[in-house]
Short mmCIF file of C-alpha atoms and ligand atoms in Angstrom, two decimals:
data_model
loop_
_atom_site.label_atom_id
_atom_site.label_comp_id
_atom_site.label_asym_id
_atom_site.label_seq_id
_atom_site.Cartn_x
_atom_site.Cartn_y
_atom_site.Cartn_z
CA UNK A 1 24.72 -79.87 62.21
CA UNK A 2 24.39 -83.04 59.81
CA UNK A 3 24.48 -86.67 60.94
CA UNK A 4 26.40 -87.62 58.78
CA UNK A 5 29.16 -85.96 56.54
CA UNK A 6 31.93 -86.72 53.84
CA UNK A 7 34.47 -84.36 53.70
CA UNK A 8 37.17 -84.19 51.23
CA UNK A 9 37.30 -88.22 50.62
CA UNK A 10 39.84 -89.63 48.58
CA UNK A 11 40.10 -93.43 47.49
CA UNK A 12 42.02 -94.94 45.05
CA UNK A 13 41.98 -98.88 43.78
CA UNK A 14 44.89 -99.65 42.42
CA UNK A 15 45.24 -96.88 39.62
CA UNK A 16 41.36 -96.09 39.59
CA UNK A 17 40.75 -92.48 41.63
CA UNK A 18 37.13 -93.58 42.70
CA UNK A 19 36.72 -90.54 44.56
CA UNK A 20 39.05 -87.19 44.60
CA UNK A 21 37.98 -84.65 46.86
CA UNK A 22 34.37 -85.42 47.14
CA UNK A 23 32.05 -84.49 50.22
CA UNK A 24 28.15 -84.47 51.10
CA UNK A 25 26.21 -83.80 54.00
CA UNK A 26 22.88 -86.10 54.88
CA UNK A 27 20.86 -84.14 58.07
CA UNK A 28 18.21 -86.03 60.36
CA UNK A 29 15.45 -87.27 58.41
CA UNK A 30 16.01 -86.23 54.76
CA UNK A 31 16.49 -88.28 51.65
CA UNK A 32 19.05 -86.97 50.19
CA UNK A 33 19.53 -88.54 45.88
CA UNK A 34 23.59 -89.07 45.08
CA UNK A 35 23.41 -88.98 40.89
CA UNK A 36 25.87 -89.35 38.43
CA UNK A 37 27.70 -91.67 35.62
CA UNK A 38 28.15 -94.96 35.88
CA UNK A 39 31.72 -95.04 37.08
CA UNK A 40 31.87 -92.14 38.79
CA UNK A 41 32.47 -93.16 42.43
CA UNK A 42 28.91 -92.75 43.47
CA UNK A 43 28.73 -96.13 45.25
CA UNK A 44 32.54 -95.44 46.70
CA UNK A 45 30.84 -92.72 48.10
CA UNK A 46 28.22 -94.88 49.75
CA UNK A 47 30.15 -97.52 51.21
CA UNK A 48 32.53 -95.17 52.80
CA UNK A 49 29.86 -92.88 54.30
CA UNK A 50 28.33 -96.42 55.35
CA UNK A 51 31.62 -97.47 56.93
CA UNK A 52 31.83 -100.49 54.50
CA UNK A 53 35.00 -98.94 52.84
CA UNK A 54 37.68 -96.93 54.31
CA UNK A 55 38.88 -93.84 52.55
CA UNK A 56 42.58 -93.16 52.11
CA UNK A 57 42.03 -89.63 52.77
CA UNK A 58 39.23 -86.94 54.38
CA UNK A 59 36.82 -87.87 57.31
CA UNK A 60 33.08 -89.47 57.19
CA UNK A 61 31.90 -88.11 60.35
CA UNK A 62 28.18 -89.44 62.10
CA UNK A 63 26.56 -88.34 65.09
CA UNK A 64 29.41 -86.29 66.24
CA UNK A 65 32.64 -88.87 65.94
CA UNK A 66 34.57 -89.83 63.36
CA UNK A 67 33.20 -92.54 61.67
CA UNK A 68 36.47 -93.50 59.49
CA UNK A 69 38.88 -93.46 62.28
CA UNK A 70 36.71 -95.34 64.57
CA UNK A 71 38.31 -99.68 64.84
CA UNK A 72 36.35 -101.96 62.55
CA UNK A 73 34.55 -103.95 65.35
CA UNK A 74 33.33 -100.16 66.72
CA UNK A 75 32.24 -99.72 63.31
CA UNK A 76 30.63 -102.80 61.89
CA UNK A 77 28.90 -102.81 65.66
CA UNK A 78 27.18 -98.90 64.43
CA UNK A 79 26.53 -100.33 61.56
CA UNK A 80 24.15 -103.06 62.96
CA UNK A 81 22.09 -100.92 65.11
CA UNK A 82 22.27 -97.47 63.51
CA UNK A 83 22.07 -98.33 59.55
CA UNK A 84 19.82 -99.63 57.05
CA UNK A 85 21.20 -101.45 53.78
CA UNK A 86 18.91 -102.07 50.43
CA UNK A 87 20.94 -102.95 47.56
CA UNK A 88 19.81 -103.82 43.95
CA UNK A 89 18.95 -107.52 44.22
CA UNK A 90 20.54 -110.48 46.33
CA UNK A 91 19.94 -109.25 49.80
CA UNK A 92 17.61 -111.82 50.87
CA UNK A 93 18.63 -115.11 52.27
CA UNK A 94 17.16 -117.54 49.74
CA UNK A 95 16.18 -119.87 52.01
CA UNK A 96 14.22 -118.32 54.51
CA UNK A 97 10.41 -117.06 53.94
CA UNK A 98 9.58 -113.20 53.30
CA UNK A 99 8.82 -112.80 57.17
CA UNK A 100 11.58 -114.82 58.61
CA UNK A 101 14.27 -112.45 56.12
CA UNK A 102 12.95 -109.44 57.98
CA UNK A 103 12.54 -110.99 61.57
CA UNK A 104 16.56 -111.75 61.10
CA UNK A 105 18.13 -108.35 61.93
CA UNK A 106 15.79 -108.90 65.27
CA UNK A 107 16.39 -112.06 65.80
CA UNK A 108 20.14 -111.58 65.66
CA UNK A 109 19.70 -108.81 68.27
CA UNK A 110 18.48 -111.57 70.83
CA UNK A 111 14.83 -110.64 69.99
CA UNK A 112 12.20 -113.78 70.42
CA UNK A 113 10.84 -115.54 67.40
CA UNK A 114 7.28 -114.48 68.50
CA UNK A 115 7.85 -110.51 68.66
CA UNK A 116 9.88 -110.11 66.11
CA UNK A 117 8.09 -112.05 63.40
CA UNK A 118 5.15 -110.32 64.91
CA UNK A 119 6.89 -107.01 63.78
CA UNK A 120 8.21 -108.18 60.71
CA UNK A 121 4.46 -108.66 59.76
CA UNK A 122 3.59 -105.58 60.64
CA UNK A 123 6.67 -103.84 58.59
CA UNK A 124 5.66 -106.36 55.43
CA UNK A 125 2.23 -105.20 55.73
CA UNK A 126 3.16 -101.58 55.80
CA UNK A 127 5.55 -102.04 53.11
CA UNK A 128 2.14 -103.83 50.61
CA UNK A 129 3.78 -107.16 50.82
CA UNK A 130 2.28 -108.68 53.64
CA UNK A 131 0.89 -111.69 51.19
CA UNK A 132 4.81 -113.09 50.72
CA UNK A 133 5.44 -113.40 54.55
CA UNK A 134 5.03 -117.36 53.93
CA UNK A 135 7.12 -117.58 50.37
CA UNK A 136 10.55 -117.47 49.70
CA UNK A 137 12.47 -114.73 47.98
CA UNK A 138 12.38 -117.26 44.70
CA UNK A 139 8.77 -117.12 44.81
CA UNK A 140 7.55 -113.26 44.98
CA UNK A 141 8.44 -110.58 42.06
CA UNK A 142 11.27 -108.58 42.13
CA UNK A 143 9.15 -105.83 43.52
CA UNK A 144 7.76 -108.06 46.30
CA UNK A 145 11.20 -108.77 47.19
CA UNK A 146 12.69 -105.58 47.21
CA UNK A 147 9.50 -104.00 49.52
CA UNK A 148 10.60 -107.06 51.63
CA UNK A 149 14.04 -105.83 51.73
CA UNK A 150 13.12 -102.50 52.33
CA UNK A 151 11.07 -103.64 55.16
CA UNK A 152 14.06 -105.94 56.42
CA UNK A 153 16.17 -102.08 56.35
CA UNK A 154 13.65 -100.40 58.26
CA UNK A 155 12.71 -102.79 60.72
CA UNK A 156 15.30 -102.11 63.54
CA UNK A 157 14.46 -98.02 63.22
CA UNK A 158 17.73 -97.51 62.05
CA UNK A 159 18.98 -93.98 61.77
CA UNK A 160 20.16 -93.70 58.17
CA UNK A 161 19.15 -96.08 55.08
CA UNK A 162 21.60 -96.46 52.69
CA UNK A 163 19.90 -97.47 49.12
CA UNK A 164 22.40 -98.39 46.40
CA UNK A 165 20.72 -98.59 42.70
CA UNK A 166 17.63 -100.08 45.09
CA UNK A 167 15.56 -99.82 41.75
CA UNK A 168 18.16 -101.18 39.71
CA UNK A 169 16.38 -104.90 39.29
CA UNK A 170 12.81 -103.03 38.68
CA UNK A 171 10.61 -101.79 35.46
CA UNK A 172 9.59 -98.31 36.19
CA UNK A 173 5.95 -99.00 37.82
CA UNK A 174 7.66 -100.99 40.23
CA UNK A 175 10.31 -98.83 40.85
CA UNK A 176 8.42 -95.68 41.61
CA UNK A 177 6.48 -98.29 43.87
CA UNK A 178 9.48 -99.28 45.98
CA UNK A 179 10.26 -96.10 46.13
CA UNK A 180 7.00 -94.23 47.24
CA UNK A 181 6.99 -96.66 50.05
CA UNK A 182 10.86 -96.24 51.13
CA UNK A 183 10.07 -92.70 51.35
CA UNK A 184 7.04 -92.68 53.24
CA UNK A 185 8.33 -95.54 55.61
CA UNK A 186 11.63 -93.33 56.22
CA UNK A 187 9.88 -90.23 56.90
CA UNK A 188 7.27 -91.64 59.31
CA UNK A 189 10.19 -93.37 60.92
CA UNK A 190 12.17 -90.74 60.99
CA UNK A 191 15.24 -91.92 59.41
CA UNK A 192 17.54 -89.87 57.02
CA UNK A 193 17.84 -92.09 53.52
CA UNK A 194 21.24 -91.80 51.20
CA UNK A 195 19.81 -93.01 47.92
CA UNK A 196 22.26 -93.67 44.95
CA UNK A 197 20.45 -93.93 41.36
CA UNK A 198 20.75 -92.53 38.09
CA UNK A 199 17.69 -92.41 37.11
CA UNK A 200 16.21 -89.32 37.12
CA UNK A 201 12.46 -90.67 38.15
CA UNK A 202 13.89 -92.36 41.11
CA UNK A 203 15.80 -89.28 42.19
CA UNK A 204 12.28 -87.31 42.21
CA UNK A 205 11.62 -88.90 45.34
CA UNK A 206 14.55 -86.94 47.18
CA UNK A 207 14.28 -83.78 49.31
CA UNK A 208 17.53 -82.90 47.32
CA UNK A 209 20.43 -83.86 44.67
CA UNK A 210 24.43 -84.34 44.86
CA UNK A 211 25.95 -85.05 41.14
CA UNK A 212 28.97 -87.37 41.34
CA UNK A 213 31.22 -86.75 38.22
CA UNK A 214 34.59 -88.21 38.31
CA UNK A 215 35.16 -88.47 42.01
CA UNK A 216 34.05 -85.14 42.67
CA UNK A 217 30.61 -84.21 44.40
CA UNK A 218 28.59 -81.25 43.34
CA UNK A 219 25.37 -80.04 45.32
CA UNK A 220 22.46 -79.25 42.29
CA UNK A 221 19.12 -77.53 42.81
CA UNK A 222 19.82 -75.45 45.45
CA UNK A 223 20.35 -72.23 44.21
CA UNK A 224 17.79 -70.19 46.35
CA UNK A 225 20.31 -71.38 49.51
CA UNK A 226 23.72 -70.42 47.27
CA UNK A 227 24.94 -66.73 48.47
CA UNK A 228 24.33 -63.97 45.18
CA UNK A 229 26.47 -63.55 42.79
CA UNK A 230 27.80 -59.90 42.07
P1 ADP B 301 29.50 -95.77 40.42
O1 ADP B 301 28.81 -96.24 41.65
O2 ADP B 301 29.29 -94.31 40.16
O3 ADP B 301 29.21 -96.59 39.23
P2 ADP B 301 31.85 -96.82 41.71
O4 ADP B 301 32.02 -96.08 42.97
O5 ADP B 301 31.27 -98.19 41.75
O6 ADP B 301 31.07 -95.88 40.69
O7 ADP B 301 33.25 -96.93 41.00
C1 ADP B 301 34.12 -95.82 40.75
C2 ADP B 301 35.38 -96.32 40.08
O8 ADP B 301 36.13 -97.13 40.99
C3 ADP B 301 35.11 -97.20 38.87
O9 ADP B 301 36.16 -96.99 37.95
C4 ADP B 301 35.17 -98.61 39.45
O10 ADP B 301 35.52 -99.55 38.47
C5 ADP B 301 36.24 -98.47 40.52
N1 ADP B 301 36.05 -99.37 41.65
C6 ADP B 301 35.05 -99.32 42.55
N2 ADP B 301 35.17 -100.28 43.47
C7 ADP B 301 36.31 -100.96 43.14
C8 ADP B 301 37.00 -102.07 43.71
N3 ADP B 301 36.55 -102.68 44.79
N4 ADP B 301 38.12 -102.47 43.10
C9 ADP B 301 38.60 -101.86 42.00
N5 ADP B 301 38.00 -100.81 41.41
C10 ADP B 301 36.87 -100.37 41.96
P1 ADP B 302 27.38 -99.64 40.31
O1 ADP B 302 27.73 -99.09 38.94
O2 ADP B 302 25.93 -99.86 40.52
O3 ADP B 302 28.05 -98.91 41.39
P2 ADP B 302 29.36 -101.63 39.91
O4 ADP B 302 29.07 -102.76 38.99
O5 ADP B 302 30.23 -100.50 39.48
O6 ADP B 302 27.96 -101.11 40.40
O7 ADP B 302 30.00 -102.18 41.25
C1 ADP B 302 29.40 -103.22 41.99
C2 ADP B 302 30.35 -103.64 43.09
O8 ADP B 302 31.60 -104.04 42.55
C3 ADP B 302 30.67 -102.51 44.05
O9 ADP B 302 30.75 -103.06 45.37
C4 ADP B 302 32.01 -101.98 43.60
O10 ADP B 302 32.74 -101.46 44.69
C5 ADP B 302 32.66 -103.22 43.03
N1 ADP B 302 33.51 -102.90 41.86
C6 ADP B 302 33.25 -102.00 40.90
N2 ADP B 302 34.21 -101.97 39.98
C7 ADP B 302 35.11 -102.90 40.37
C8 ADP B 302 36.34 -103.37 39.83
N3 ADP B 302 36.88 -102.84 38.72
N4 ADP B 302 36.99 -104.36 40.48
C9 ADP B 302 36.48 -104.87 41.59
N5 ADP B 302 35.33 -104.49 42.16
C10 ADP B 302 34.65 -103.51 41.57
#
């Protein structure tokens, strides 16, 4: 079965239906792209499949439980040691270096300063960026800093990475850069990615497509797997 799964989420704000009905799956180890509109409910969709938002109606289920009916401590405490979070810019603590931003998600699990900065080199080097591990976020590019953040979401081997817009902040030769190495550093790790983006180029890098259009979720591409019509 999938690890994790939307089904039939609802969520209103105020008068705004940000999502009516929609649902996704996201299996072990795939990168699955959620596209759409801008205002569609595509990052509704994210931060309730991520836990961060509670739908009003429907399940988000992961690992066999259900995610949306588990109590927030239960939740935010998954969230720590089974998700990964890259978001479009502002994720880095300003005033710690490169290597010390991804050495903080170990550190806070009790890790030692020693091991886990010596990881966070190693993730920083993997990720091409292993030349800001002295600099602040203030003082790299905008694709320096996002490899950094991608190598701050990867670095506890989480099971899912969520990217919202992770491209967002980037020209396109950066973009497809940050993205290349997301990819490669999920699959090797083995952890599924939900990417939202609507940009077609950065959606190339998924195993497969959901369209968001007004609250609703459609899967695209897949019509080999769809029964025949008759
Ligand atoms: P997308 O990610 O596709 O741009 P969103 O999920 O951010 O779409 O938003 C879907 C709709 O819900 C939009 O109309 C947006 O303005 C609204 N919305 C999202 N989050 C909130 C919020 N916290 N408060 C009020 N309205 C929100
Ligand atoms: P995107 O289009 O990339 O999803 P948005 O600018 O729509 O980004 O939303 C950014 C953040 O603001 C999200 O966390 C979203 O939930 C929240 N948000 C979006 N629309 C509203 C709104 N009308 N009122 C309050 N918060 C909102």
């Amino acid at each position: 079965g999938a690890l994790l799964s939307a089904v039939d989420l609802r969520k209103s704000f105020g008068p705004t239906q940000a999502l009516d009905g929609a649902g996704m799956d996201l299996h072990a180890g795939e990168v699955v792209a959620v596209m759409g509109p801008s205002g569609s409910g595509k990052s509704t969709l994210l931060h309730c499949l991520a836990g961060i938002v509670q739908p009003d109606g429907g399940e988000v289920r992961y690992a066999g439980r259900v995610l949306s009916a588990m109590p927030d401590r239960e939740r935010s405490a998954l969230r720590r040691t089974d998700f990964g979070f890259v978001f479009q810019f502002g994720q880095l603590v300003p005033e710690l270096t490169c290597l010390e931003n991804v050495a903080l998600p170990m550190r806070l699990d009790g890790l030692r300063r020693g091991p886990a900065e010596k990881l966070a080199r190693e993730w920083l080097d993997r990720l091409e960026v292993g030349d800001t591990a002295d600099k602040r976020p203030g003082e790299v590019s905008g694709g320096q800093g996002q490899r950094a953040a991608v190598a701050r979401a990867l670095v506890t081997e989480p099971r899912v990475v969520f990217a919202d817009e992770p491209t967002g902040a980037l020209d396109s030769l950066n973009g497809e850069r940050v993205m290349r190495l997301l990819v490669a550093a999920a699959k090797e790790s083995g952890a599924a990615v939900l990417l939202v983006t609507h940009e077609p180029r950065v959606a190339a890098y998924s195993d497969r497509e959901i369209v968001v259009r007004d609250g609703k979720s459609r899967q695209v591409g897949l019509a080999a797997a769809e029964p025949a019509r008759s």
